[in-house]
Amino acid sequence: MQNTTADTPAPDHNAPDNAPWDMIVQSGPLMITAIHAGHTIRKSLRPWLELGEVDRLREEDPLTDFFLSAGDTLFRANRSRFEFDLNRSADMAVTTDPDDTWGLKVWNPDMPQAEKDASLALHAEFYAAIRARIEAMIAEHGRILILDLHSYNHRRDGPDGEPASPADNPDIDIGATTMNKDVYGGLLDGFVKTLRAAPLRGREPHVAVNVRWEDGGNFPETMHAEYGDAACIMTLEFKKVFMDEWGQSADILAMQDLRAGFLAAVENARHHLSQMTPAQ
């Protein structure tokens, strides 16, 4: 993988704020979300931002939106997870405490309460919008599948340090802690098998289930609690083998391989879902 040598363009601080997210709604039982894909920060918050551009990018999930087109309802967050973290509960979604952000000092602790409240309003708006869409999908299809896409770092010791143990850090870790295996175990097994069958840069990818995290975060946990077996929810964590997590370059061929495997796994899951009776 080659690192880019070009300088990072300075952000245009006069540019208008982009939309906090995009949601594309199409008929079908599959929702795919990339709730940590965004990177921008709204203008009113930027004076309080203390974390540098590249350091912030390292803790976001860039390029996870590359896989969204496989779904029917597609959701992409455009703003950084540090503006409002959609995978945390409201009490933790906006924080100025470095202990909540892996020791990183993201925000000046004097950030005004009005700015925090504006971020929390967007957090609440997301959950209202996503509930409405999920309920419409369940009403139409009986059962739905939600795939929440993330990525994670595995070179915490720096760009020249040893990567984390591959045994404990799979190329793709599927979070299925809330899943009722009696109902969706076959779908999960087929999903894993299909991902493993798709080569990643000439080798079989290491695909595991529930290895790195005890849960998928607030978003999937909340949706499962509210909709039960009517919504099969899986969190996919892609190890950043598709990019330089200490820089700004991507391995395009690795991304294409991961996408090919993901598309095949989604088609398998669609077929499985179509053969199931609607949830009661």
PDB file of C-alpha atoms in Angstrom:
ATOM      1  CA  MET A   1       0.000   0.000   0.000  1.00  0.00           C
ATOM      2  CA  GLN A   2       1.445   3.342  -0.946  1.00  0.00           C
ATOM      3  CA  ASN A   3       1.099   6.417   1.202  1.00  0.00           C
ATOM      4  CA  THR A   4       0.105   9.645  -0.451  1.00  0.00           C
ATOM      5  CA  THR A   5       2.785  12.320  -0.519  1.00  0.00           C
ATOM      6  CA  ALA A   6       0.440  15.169  -1.321  1.00  0.00           C
ATOM      7  CA  ASP A   7      -0.279  17.713   1.365  1.00  0.00           C
ATOM      8  CA  THR A   8      -3.714  17.593   2.923  1.00  0.00           C
ATOM      9  CA  PRO A   9      -5.823  20.458   1.572  1.00  0.00           C
ATOM     10  CA  ALA A  10      -6.798  22.954   4.211  1.00  0.00           C
ATOM     11  CA  PRO A  11     -10.517  22.774   5.031  1.00  0.00           C
ATOM     12  CA  ASP A  12     -12.628  25.588   3.672  1.00  0.00           C
ATOM     13  CA  HIS A  13     -13.985  27.186   6.828  1.00  0.00           C
ATOM     14  CA  ASN A  14     -16.242  29.478   4.797  1.00  0.00           C
ATOM     15  CA  ALA A  15     -18.078  26.623   3.110  1.00  0.00           C
ATOM     16  CA  PRO A  16     -21.682  26.149   4.212  1.00  0.00           C
ATOM     17  CA  ASP A  17     -22.506  23.235   6.494  1.00  0.00           C
ATOM     18  CA  ASN A  18     -23.419  20.055   4.688  1.00  0.00           C
ATOM     19  CA  ALA A  19     -26.461  18.027   5.644  1.00  0.00           C
ATOM     20  CA  PRO A  20     -25.869  16.033   8.829  1.00  0.00           C
ATOM     21  CA  TRP A  21     -26.763  12.840   6.955  1.00  0.00           C
ATOM     22  CA  ASP A  22     -28.273  11.421   3.805  1.00  0.00           C
ATOM     23  CA  MET A  23     -30.972   8.758   3.778  1.00  0.00           C
ATOM     24  CA  ILE A  24     -32.141   7.145   0.559  1.00  0.00           C
ATOM     25  CA  VAL A  25     -35.429   5.269   0.844  1.00  0.00           C
ATOM     26  CA  GLN A  26     -36.306   2.504  -1.608  1.00  0.00           C
ATOM     27  CA  SER A  27     -38.707  -0.383  -1.279  1.00  0.00           C
ATOM     28  CA  GLY A  28     -37.129  -3.527   0.121  1.00  0.00           C
ATOM     29  CA  PRO A  29     -36.331  -5.303   3.403  1.00  0.00           C
ATOM     30  CA  LEU A  30     -32.673  -4.319   3.754  1.00  0.00           C
ATOM     31  CA  MET A  31     -31.337  -1.238   5.558  1.00  0.00           C
ATOM     32  CA  ILE A  32     -27.608  -0.499   5.499  1.00  0.00           C
ATOM     33  CA  THR A  33     -26.131   2.242   7.639  1.00  0.00           C
ATOM     34  CA  ALA A  34     -22.719   3.915   7.878  1.00  0.00           C
ATOM     35  CA  ILE A  35     -23.276   6.040  10.950  1.00  0.00           C
ATOM     36  CA  HIS A  36     -19.580   6.804  11.541  1.00  0.00           C
ATOM     37  CA  ALA A  37     -18.564   7.452   7.925  1.00  0.00           C
ATOM     38  CA  GLY A  38     -18.734  11.237   8.167  1.00  0.00           C
ATOM     39  CA  HIS A  39     -15.873  13.629   8.826  1.00  0.00           C
ATOM     40  CA  THR A  40     -17.115  17.219   8.634  1.00  0.00           C
ATOM     41  CA  ILE A  41     -17.885  19.435  11.635  1.00  0.00           C
ATOM     42  CA  ARG A  42     -20.475  22.205  11.512  1.00  0.00           C
ATOM     43  CA  LYS A  43     -19.044  25.716  11.413  1.00  0.00           C
ATOM     44  CA  SER A  44     -20.338  26.864  14.771  1.00  0.00           C
ATOM     45  CA  LEU A  45     -18.484  24.026  16.503  1.00  0.00           C
ATOM     46  CA  ARG A  46     -15.101  24.390  14.810  1.00  0.00           C
ATOM     47  CA  PRO A  47     -13.715  27.065  17.192  1.00  0.00           C
ATOM     48  CA  TRP A  48     -14.052  24.515  20.010  1.00  0.00           C
ATOM     49  CA  LEU A  49     -12.390  21.621  18.167  1.00  0.00           C
ATOM     50  CA  GLU A  50      -8.945  20.717  19.526  1.00  0.00           C
ATOM     51  CA  LEU A  51      -8.192  17.410  17.775  1.00  0.00           C
ATOM     52  CA  GLY A  52      -6.253  17.582  14.500  1.00  0.00           C
ATOM     53  CA  GLU A  53      -7.672  16.530  11.156  1.00  0.00           C
ATOM     54  CA  VAL A  54      -5.706  13.302  10.685  1.00  0.00           C
ATOM     55  CA  ASP A  55      -5.993  12.232  14.327  1.00  0.00           C
ATOM     56  CA  ARG A  56      -9.747  12.697  14.135  1.00  0.00           C
ATOM     57  CA  LEU A  57      -9.948  10.731  10.901  1.00  0.00           C
ATOM     58  CA  ARG A  58      -8.140   7.824  12.573  1.00  0.00           C
ATOM     59  CA  GLU A  59     -10.998   7.343  15.014  1.00  0.00           C
ATOM     60  CA  GLU A  60     -13.743   7.742  12.416  1.00  0.00           C
ATOM     61  CA  ASP A  61     -14.850   5.059   9.957  1.00  0.00           C
ATOM     62  CA  PRO A  62     -13.935   6.463   6.536  1.00  0.00           C
ATOM     63  CA  LEU A  63     -15.009   4.608   3.393  1.00  0.00           C
ATOM     64  CA  THR A  64     -17.568   2.390   5.140  1.00  0.00           C
ATOM     65  CA  ASP A  65     -20.146   4.109   2.933  1.00  0.00           C
ATOM     66  CA  PHE A  66     -18.484   2.385  -0.050  1.00  0.00           C
ATOM     67  CA  PHE A  67     -20.669  -0.655   0.693  1.00  0.00           C
ATOM     68  CA  LEU A  68     -24.023   1.085   1.068  1.00  0.00           C
ATOM     69  CA  SER A  69     -25.356   0.501  -2.438  1.00  0.00           C
ATOM     70  CA  ALA A  70     -26.164  -3.126  -1.610  1.00  0.00           C
ATOM     71  CA  GLY A  71     -29.125  -2.006   0.489  1.00  0.00           C
ATOM     72  CA  ASP A  72     -32.620  -0.668  -0.088  1.00  0.00           C
ATOM     73  CA  THR A  73     -32.770   1.995   2.611  1.00  0.00           C
ATOM     74  CA  LEU A  74     -29.328   3.604   2.805  1.00  0.00           C
ATOM     75  CA  PHE A  75     -28.129   5.880   5.588  1.00  0.00           C
ATOM     76  CA  ARG A  76     -24.845   7.773   5.666  1.00  0.00           C
ATOM     77  CA  ALA A  77     -23.777  10.201   8.383  1.00  0.00           C
ATOM     78  CA  ASN A  78     -21.940  13.132   6.805  1.00  0.00           C
ATOM     79  CA  ARG A  79     -20.787  14.716  10.058  1.00  0.00           C
ATOM     80  CA  SER A  80     -18.105  13.340  12.332  1.00  0.00           C
ATOM     81  CA  ARG A  81     -18.996  10.958  15.130  1.00  0.00           C
ATOM     82  CA  PHE A  82     -17.420  13.560  17.423  1.00  0.00           C
ATOM     83  CA  GLU A  83     -20.105  16.104  16.565  1.00  0.00           C
ATOM     84  CA  PHE A  84     -22.808  13.623  17.587  1.00  0.00           C
ATOM     85  CA  ASP A  85     -22.165   9.913  18.034  1.00  0.00           C
ATOM     86  CA  LEU A  86     -25.170   8.039  16.714  1.00  0.00           C
ATOM     87  CA  ASN A  87     -23.945   4.775  18.224  1.00  0.00           C
ATOM     88  CA  ARG A  88     -24.018   6.142  21.766  1.00  0.00           C
ATOM     89  CA  SER A  89     -26.898   7.012  24.032  1.00  0.00           C
ATOM     90  CA  ALA A  90     -27.788  10.671  24.352  1.00  0.00           C
ATOM     91  CA  ASP A  91     -25.912  11.074  27.632  1.00  0.00           C
ATOM     92  CA  MET A  92     -22.665  10.012  25.921  1.00  0.00           C
ATOM     93  CA  ALA A  93     -23.245  11.206  22.354  1.00  0.00           C
ATOM     94  CA  VAL A  94     -21.525  14.573  22.874  1.00  0.00           C
ATOM     95  CA  THR A  95     -18.684  14.659  25.370  1.00  0.00           C
ATOM     96  CA  THR A  96     -15.786  16.957  26.238  1.00  0.00           C
ATOM     97  CA  ASP A  97     -14.190  14.393  28.587  1.00  0.00           C
ATOM     98  CA  PRO A  98     -11.115  12.708  27.045  1.00  0.00           C
ATOM     99  CA  ASP A  99     -11.844   9.603  29.128  1.00  0.00           C
ATOM    100  CA  ASP A 100     -14.869   9.069  26.883  1.00  0.00           C
ATOM    101  CA  THR A 101     -12.824   9.358  23.669  1.00  0.00           C
ATOM    102  CA  TRP A 102      -9.867   7.007  24.219  1.00  0.00           C
ATOM    103  CA  GLY A 103      -7.815   9.703  25.889  1.00  0.00           C
ATOM    104  CA  LEU A 104      -8.138  12.099  22.952  1.00  0.00           C
ATOM    105  CA  LYS A 105      -8.897  15.727  23.740  1.00  0.00           C
ATOM    106  CA  VAL A 106     -11.483  16.419  21.045  1.00  0.00           C
ATOM    107  CA  TRP A 107     -13.329  19.450  22.386  1.00  0.00           C
ATOM    108  CA  ASN A 108     -12.456  22.429  24.495  1.00  0.00           C
ATOM    109  CA  PRO A 109     -14.306  21.833  27.776  1.00  0.00           C
ATOM    110  CA  ASP A 110     -15.656  25.388  27.582  1.00  0.00           C
ATOM    111  CA  MET A 111     -17.763  24.484  24.550  1.00  0.00           C
ATOM    112  CA  PRO A 112     -21.109  26.280  25.122  1.00  0.00           C
ATOM    113  CA  GLN A 113     -24.085  24.244  26.262  1.00  0.00           C
ATOM    114  CA  ALA A 114     -26.060  25.624  23.307  1.00  0.00           C
ATOM    115  CA  GLU A 115     -23.664  23.876  20.910  1.00  0.00           C
ATOM    116  CA  LYS A 116     -23.984  20.616  22.802  1.00  0.00           C
ATOM    117  CA  ASP A 117     -27.757  20.955  22.760  1.00  0.00           C
ATOM    118  CA  ALA A 118     -27.727  21.494  18.985  1.00  0.00           C
ATOM    119  CA  SER A 119     -25.745  18.282  18.527  1.00  0.00           C
ATOM    120  CA  LEU A 120     -28.061  16.357  20.835  1.00  0.00           C
ATOM    121  CA  ALA A 121     -31.058  17.626  18.863  1.00  0.00           C
ATOM    122  CA  LEU A 122     -29.559  16.023  15.746  1.00  0.00           C
ATOM    123  CA  HIS A 123     -28.976  12.805  17.674  1.00  0.00           C
ATOM    124  CA  ALA A 124     -32.648  12.745  18.678  1.00  0.00           C
ATOM    125  CA  GLU A 125     -33.724  13.587  15.123  1.00  0.00           C
ATOM    126  CA  PHE A 126     -31.762  10.621  13.779  1.00  0.00           C
ATOM    127  CA  TYR A 127     -33.407   8.158  16.142  1.00  0.00           C
ATOM    128  CA  ALA A 128     -36.862   9.512  15.333  1.00  0.00           C
ATOM    129  CA  ALA A 129     -36.235   9.248  11.585  1.00  0.00           C
ATOM    130  CA  ILE A 130     -34.705   5.777  11.774  1.00  0.00           C
ATOM    131  CA  ARG A 131     -37.553   4.440  13.929  1.00  0.00           C
ATOM    132  CA  ALA A 132     -40.115   5.740  11.457  1.00  0.00           C
ATOM    133  CA  ARG A 133     -38.328   4.085   8.572  1.00  0.00           C
ATOM    134  CA  ILE A 134     -37.833   0.759  10.350  1.00  0.00           C
ATOM    135  CA  GLU A 135     -41.492   0.634  11.325  1.00  0.00           C
ATOM    136  CA  ALA A 136     -42.544   1.300   7.729  1.00  0.00           C
ATOM    137  CA  MET A 137     -40.211  -1.449   6.478  1.00  0.00           C
ATOM    138  CA  ILE A 138     -41.521  -3.979   8.999  1.00  0.00           C
ATOM    139  CA  ALA A 139     -45.105  -3.088   8.111  1.00  0.00           C
ATOM    140  CA  GLU A 140     -44.339  -3.714   4.442  1.00  0.00           C
ATOM    141  CA  HIS A 141     -42.114  -6.801   4.672  1.00  0.00           C
ATOM    142  CA  GLY A 142     -42.782  -8.509   8.006  1.00  0.00           C
ATOM    143  CA  ARG A 143     -39.087  -9.106   8.629  1.00  0.00           C
ATOM    144  CA  ILE A 144     -36.161  -6.853   7.788  1.00  0.00           C
ATOM    145  CA  LEU A 145     -32.370  -6.965   7.896  1.00  0.00           C
ATOM    146  CA  ILE A 146     -30.268  -4.065   9.230  1.00  0.00           C
ATOM    147  CA  LEU A 147     -26.509  -4.028   8.572  1.00  0.00           C
ATOM    148  CA  ASP A 148     -24.590  -1.355  10.461  1.00  0.00           C
ATOM    149  CA  LEU A 149     -21.115  -0.837   8.977  1.00  0.00           C
ATOM    150  CA  HIS A 150     -18.020   0.226  10.926  1.00  0.00           C
ATOM    151  CA  SER A 151     -14.250  -0.137  10.819  1.00  0.00           C
ATOM    152  CA  TYR A 152     -11.541  -0.420  13.436  1.00  0.00           C
ATOM    153  CA  ASN A 153      -7.845   0.258  13.952  1.00  0.00           C
ATOM    154  CA  HIS A 154      -5.313  -2.504  14.437  1.00  0.00           C
ATOM    155  CA  ARG A 155      -2.034  -0.560  14.451  1.00  0.00           C
ATOM    156  CA  ARG A 156      -2.331   1.250  17.755  1.00  0.00           C
ATOM    157  CA  ASP A 157       1.458   1.231  18.278  1.00  0.00           C
ATOM    158  CA  GLY A 158       1.991   3.672  15.415  1.00  0.00           C
ATOM    159  CA  PRO A 159       2.709   3.456  11.687  1.00  0.00           C
ATOM    160  CA  ASP A 160       5.963   1.561  12.280  1.00  0.00           C
ATOM    161  CA  GLY A 161       4.707  -0.606  15.117  1.00  0.00           C
ATOM    162  CA  GLU A 162       3.565  -4.192  14.933  1.00  0.00           C
ATOM    163  CA  PRO A 163      -0.095  -4.690  14.046  1.00  0.00           C
ATOM    164  CA  ALA A 164      -2.390  -6.257  16.612  1.00  0.00           C
ATOM    165  CA  SER A 165      -2.679 -10.033  16.725  1.00  0.00           C
ATOM    166  CA  PRO A 166      -4.651 -11.271  13.699  1.00  0.00           C
ATOM    167  CA  ALA A 167      -6.202 -14.020  15.815  1.00  0.00           C
ATOM    168  CA  ASP A 168      -7.960 -11.460  17.987  1.00  0.00           C
ATOM    169  CA  ASN A 169      -8.507  -8.920  15.211  1.00  0.00           C
ATOM    170  CA  PRO A 170     -10.363 -10.503  12.283  1.00  0.00           C
ATOM    171  CA  ASP A 171     -10.590  -8.850   8.891  1.00  0.00           C
ATOM    172  CA  ILE A 172     -14.351  -8.722   9.423  1.00  0.00           C
ATOM    173  CA  ASP A 173     -15.928  -9.109  12.837  1.00  0.00           C
ATOM    174  CA  ILE A 174     -19.695  -9.556  12.811  1.00  0.00           C
ATOM    175  CA  GLY A 175     -21.471  -8.314  15.894  1.00  0.00           C
ATOM    176  CA  ALA A 176     -24.561 -10.449  16.422  1.00  0.00           C
ATOM    177  CA  THR A 177     -24.951 -10.268  20.177  1.00  0.00           C
ATOM    178  CA  THR A 178     -28.626  -9.343  20.049  1.00  0.00           C
ATOM    179  CA  MET A 179     -29.548 -11.871  17.388  1.00  0.00           C
ATOM    180  CA  ASN A 180     -31.928 -14.706  18.160  1.00  0.00           C
ATOM    181  CA  LYS A 181     -29.893 -17.581  16.719  1.00  0.00           C
ATOM    182  CA  ASP A 182     -32.952 -19.863  16.743  1.00  0.00           C
ATOM    183  CA  VAL A 183     -34.557 -17.493  14.239  1.00  0.00           C
ATOM    184  CA  TYR A 184     -31.638 -16.027  12.304  1.00  0.00           C
ATOM    185  CA  GLY A 185     -28.796 -18.485  12.893  1.00  0.00           C
ATOM    186  CA  GLY A 186     -29.032 -19.849   9.359  1.00  0.00           C
ATOM    187  CA  LEU A 187     -28.868 -16.345   7.869  1.00  0.00           C
ATOM    188  CA  LEU A 188     -25.812 -15.550   9.990  1.00  0.00           C
ATOM    189  CA  ASP A 189     -24.044 -18.803   9.063  1.00  0.00           C
ATOM    190  CA  GLY A 190     -24.637 -18.184   5.370  1.00  0.00           C
ATOM    191  CA  PHE A 191     -23.422 -14.605   5.669  1.00  0.00           C
ATOM    192  CA  VAL A 192     -20.166 -15.678   7.306  1.00  0.00           C
ATOM    193  CA  LYS A 193     -19.589 -18.520   4.844  1.00  0.00           C
ATOM    194  CA  THR A 194     -20.091 -16.258   1.846  1.00  0.00           C
ATOM    195  CA  LEU A 195     -17.733 -13.578   3.202  1.00  0.00           C
ATOM    196  CA  ARG A 196     -15.030 -16.193   3.788  1.00  0.00           C
ATOM    197  CA  ALA A 197     -15.386 -17.502   0.258  1.00  0.00           C
ATOM    198  CA  ALA A 198     -14.517 -14.123  -1.304  1.00  0.00           C
ATOM    199  CA  PRO A 199     -10.721 -13.662  -1.590  1.00  0.00           C
ATOM    200  CA  LEU A 200      -9.141 -10.595   0.011  1.00  0.00           C
ATOM    201  CA  ARG A 201      -5.988  -9.681  -1.890  1.00  0.00           C
ATOM    202  CA  GLY A 202      -5.438 -13.329  -2.816  1.00  0.00           C
ATOM    203  CA  ARG A 203      -6.149 -14.912   0.559  1.00  0.00           C
ATOM    204  CA  GLU A 204      -9.152 -16.107   2.521  1.00  0.00           C
ATOM    205  CA  PRO A 205     -10.326 -13.352   4.841  1.00  0.00           C
ATOM    206  CA  HIS A 206     -10.564 -13.999   8.545  1.00  0.00           C
ATOM    207  CA  VAL A 207     -14.255 -13.570   9.350  1.00  0.00           C
ATOM    208  CA  ALA A 208     -15.435 -14.043  12.925  1.00  0.00           C
ATOM    209  CA  VAL A 209     -18.504 -13.421  15.060  1.00  0.00           C
ATOM    210  CA  ASN A 210     -18.585 -11.464  18.335  1.00  0.00           C
ATOM    211  CA  VAL A 211     -14.816 -11.401  18.835  1.00  0.00           C
ATOM    212  CA  ARG A 212     -13.988  -7.772  19.617  1.00  0.00           C
ATOM    213  CA  TRP A 213     -17.021  -6.175  21.271  1.00  0.00           C
ATOM    214  CA  GLU A 214     -19.623  -7.258  23.790  1.00  0.00           C
ATOM    215  CA  ASP A 215     -22.348  -5.407  21.903  1.00  0.00           C
ATOM    216  CA  GLY A 216     -22.825  -3.427  18.725  1.00  0.00           C
ATOM    217  CA  GLY A 217     -23.398  -0.103  20.449  1.00  0.00           C
ATOM    218  CA  ASN A 218     -26.485   1.926  21.240  1.00  0.00           C
ATOM    219  CA  PHE A 219     -27.988   1.922  17.741  1.00  0.00           C
ATOM    220  CA  PRO A 220     -28.351  -1.842  17.165  1.00  0.00           C
ATOM    221  CA  GLU A 221     -29.009  -2.544  20.844  1.00  0.00           C
ATOM    222  CA  THR A 222     -31.851  -0.021  20.956  1.00  0.00           C
ATOM    223  CA  MET A 223     -33.399  -1.172  17.697  1.00  0.00           C
ATOM    224  CA  HIS A 224     -33.321  -4.798  18.791  1.00  0.00           C
ATOM    225  CA  ALA A 225     -34.901  -3.934  22.138  1.00  0.00           C
ATOM    226  CA  GLU A 226     -37.728  -2.109  20.384  1.00  0.00           C
ATOM    227  CA  TYR A 227     -38.381  -4.364  17.381  1.00  0.00           C
ATOM    228  CA  GLY A 228     -37.235  -7.804  18.524  1.00  0.00           C
ATOM    229  CA  ASP A 229     -37.118 -10.566  15.938  1.00  0.00           C
ATOM    230  CA  ALA A 230     -38.907  -8.456  13.319  1.00  0.00           C
ATOM    231  CA  ALA A 231     -35.496  -6.889  12.647  1.00  0.00           C
ATOM    232  CA  CYS A 232     -32.385  -8.999  12.200  1.00  0.00           C
ATOM    233  CA  ILE A 233     -29.507  -6.652  13.097  1.00  0.00           C
ATOM    234  CA  MET A 234     -25.810  -7.246  12.489  1.00  0.00           C
ATOM    235  CA  THR A 235     -22.864  -4.910  13.005  1.00  0.00           C
ATOM    236  CA  LEU A 236     -19.957  -5.385  10.604  1.00  0.00           C
ATOM    237  CA  GLU A 237     -16.553  -4.172  11.776  1.00  0.00           C
ATOM    238  CA  PHE A 238     -14.023  -4.088   8.936  1.00  0.00           C
ATOM    239  CA  LYS A 239     -10.412  -4.057  10.100  1.00  0.00           C
ATOM    240  CA  LYS A 240      -8.619  -1.190   8.371  1.00  0.00           C
ATOM    241  CA  VAL A 241      -6.682  -3.495   6.064  1.00  0.00           C
ATOM    242  CA  PHE A 242      -8.213  -1.459   3.222  1.00  0.00           C
ATOM    243  CA  MET A 243      -6.474   1.783   4.191  1.00  0.00           C
ATOM    244  CA  ASP A 244      -3.523   3.321   5.976  1.00  0.00           C
ATOM    245  CA  GLU A 245      -5.015   4.163   9.342  1.00  0.00           C
ATOM    246  CA  TRP A 246      -2.093   6.520  10.097  1.00  0.00           C
ATOM    247  CA  GLY A 247      -2.380   8.395   6.824  1.00  0.00           C
ATOM    248  CA  GLN A 248      -4.894   9.234   4.141  1.00  0.00           C
ATOM    249  CA  SER A 249      -4.556   6.541   1.478  1.00  0.00           C
ATOM    250  CA  ALA A 250      -6.736   3.582   0.583  1.00  0.00           C
ATOM    251  CA  ASP A 251      -5.974   0.190  -0.929  1.00  0.00           C
ATOM    252  CA  ILE A 252      -8.483   0.230  -3.760  1.00  0.00           C
ATOM    253  CA  LEU A 253      -8.067  -3.440  -4.660  1.00  0.00           C
ATOM    254  CA  ALA A 254      -8.701  -4.492  -1.051  1.00  0.00           C
ATOM    255  CA  MET A 255     -11.815  -2.331  -1.016  1.00  0.00           C
ATOM    256  CA  GLN A 256     -13.061  -3.913  -4.224  1.00  0.00           C
ATOM    257  CA  ASP A 257     -12.472  -7.405  -2.808  1.00  0.00           C
ATOM    258  CA  LEU A 258     -14.282  -6.598   0.424  1.00  0.00           C
ATOM    259  CA  ARG A 259     -17.165  -5.094  -1.500  1.00  0.00           C
ATOM    260  CA  ALA A 260     -17.472  -8.152  -3.768  1.00  0.00           C
ATOM    261  CA  GLY A 261     -17.686 -10.426  -0.738  1.00  0.00           C
ATOM    262  CA  PHE A 262     -20.168  -8.136   0.966  1.00  0.00           C
ATOM    263  CA  LEU A 263     -22.430  -7.955  -2.092  1.00  0.00           C
ATOM    264  CA  ALA A 264     -22.458 -11.755  -2.361  1.00  0.00           C
ATOM    265  CA  ALA A 265     -23.223 -12.138   1.353  1.00  0.00           C
ATOM    266  CA  VAL A 266     -26.060  -9.627   1.112  1.00  0.00           C
ATOM    267  CA  GLU A 267     -27.644 -11.488  -1.799  1.00  0.00           C
ATOM    268  CA  ASN A 268     -27.433 -14.720   0.191  1.00  0.00           C
ATOM    269  CA  ALA A 269     -29.063 -12.995   3.170  1.00  0.00           C
ATOM    270  CA  ARG A 270     -31.824 -11.535   0.994  1.00  0.00           C
ATOM    271  CA  HIS A 271     -32.689 -14.990  -0.279  1.00  0.00           C
ATOM    272  CA  HIS A 272     -32.717 -16.434   3.205  1.00  0.00           C
ATOM    273  CA  LEU A 273     -34.920 -13.617   4.490  1.00  0.00           C
ATOM    274  CA  SER A 274     -37.374 -14.088   1.622  1.00  0.00           C
ATOM    275  CA  GLN A 275     -37.945 -17.704   2.643  1.00  0.00           C
ATOM    276  CA  MET A 276     -38.874 -16.846   6.227  1.00  0.00           C
ATOM    277  CA  THR A 277     -42.396 -16.347   7.503  1.00  0.00           C
ATOM    278  CA  PRO A 278     -43.213 -12.824   8.794  1.00  0.00           C
ATOM    279  CA  ALA A 279     -42.560 -12.106  12.457  1.00  0.00           C
ATOM    280  CA  GLN A 280     -45.566 -12.325  14.738  1.00  0.00           C
TER     281      GLN A 280
END
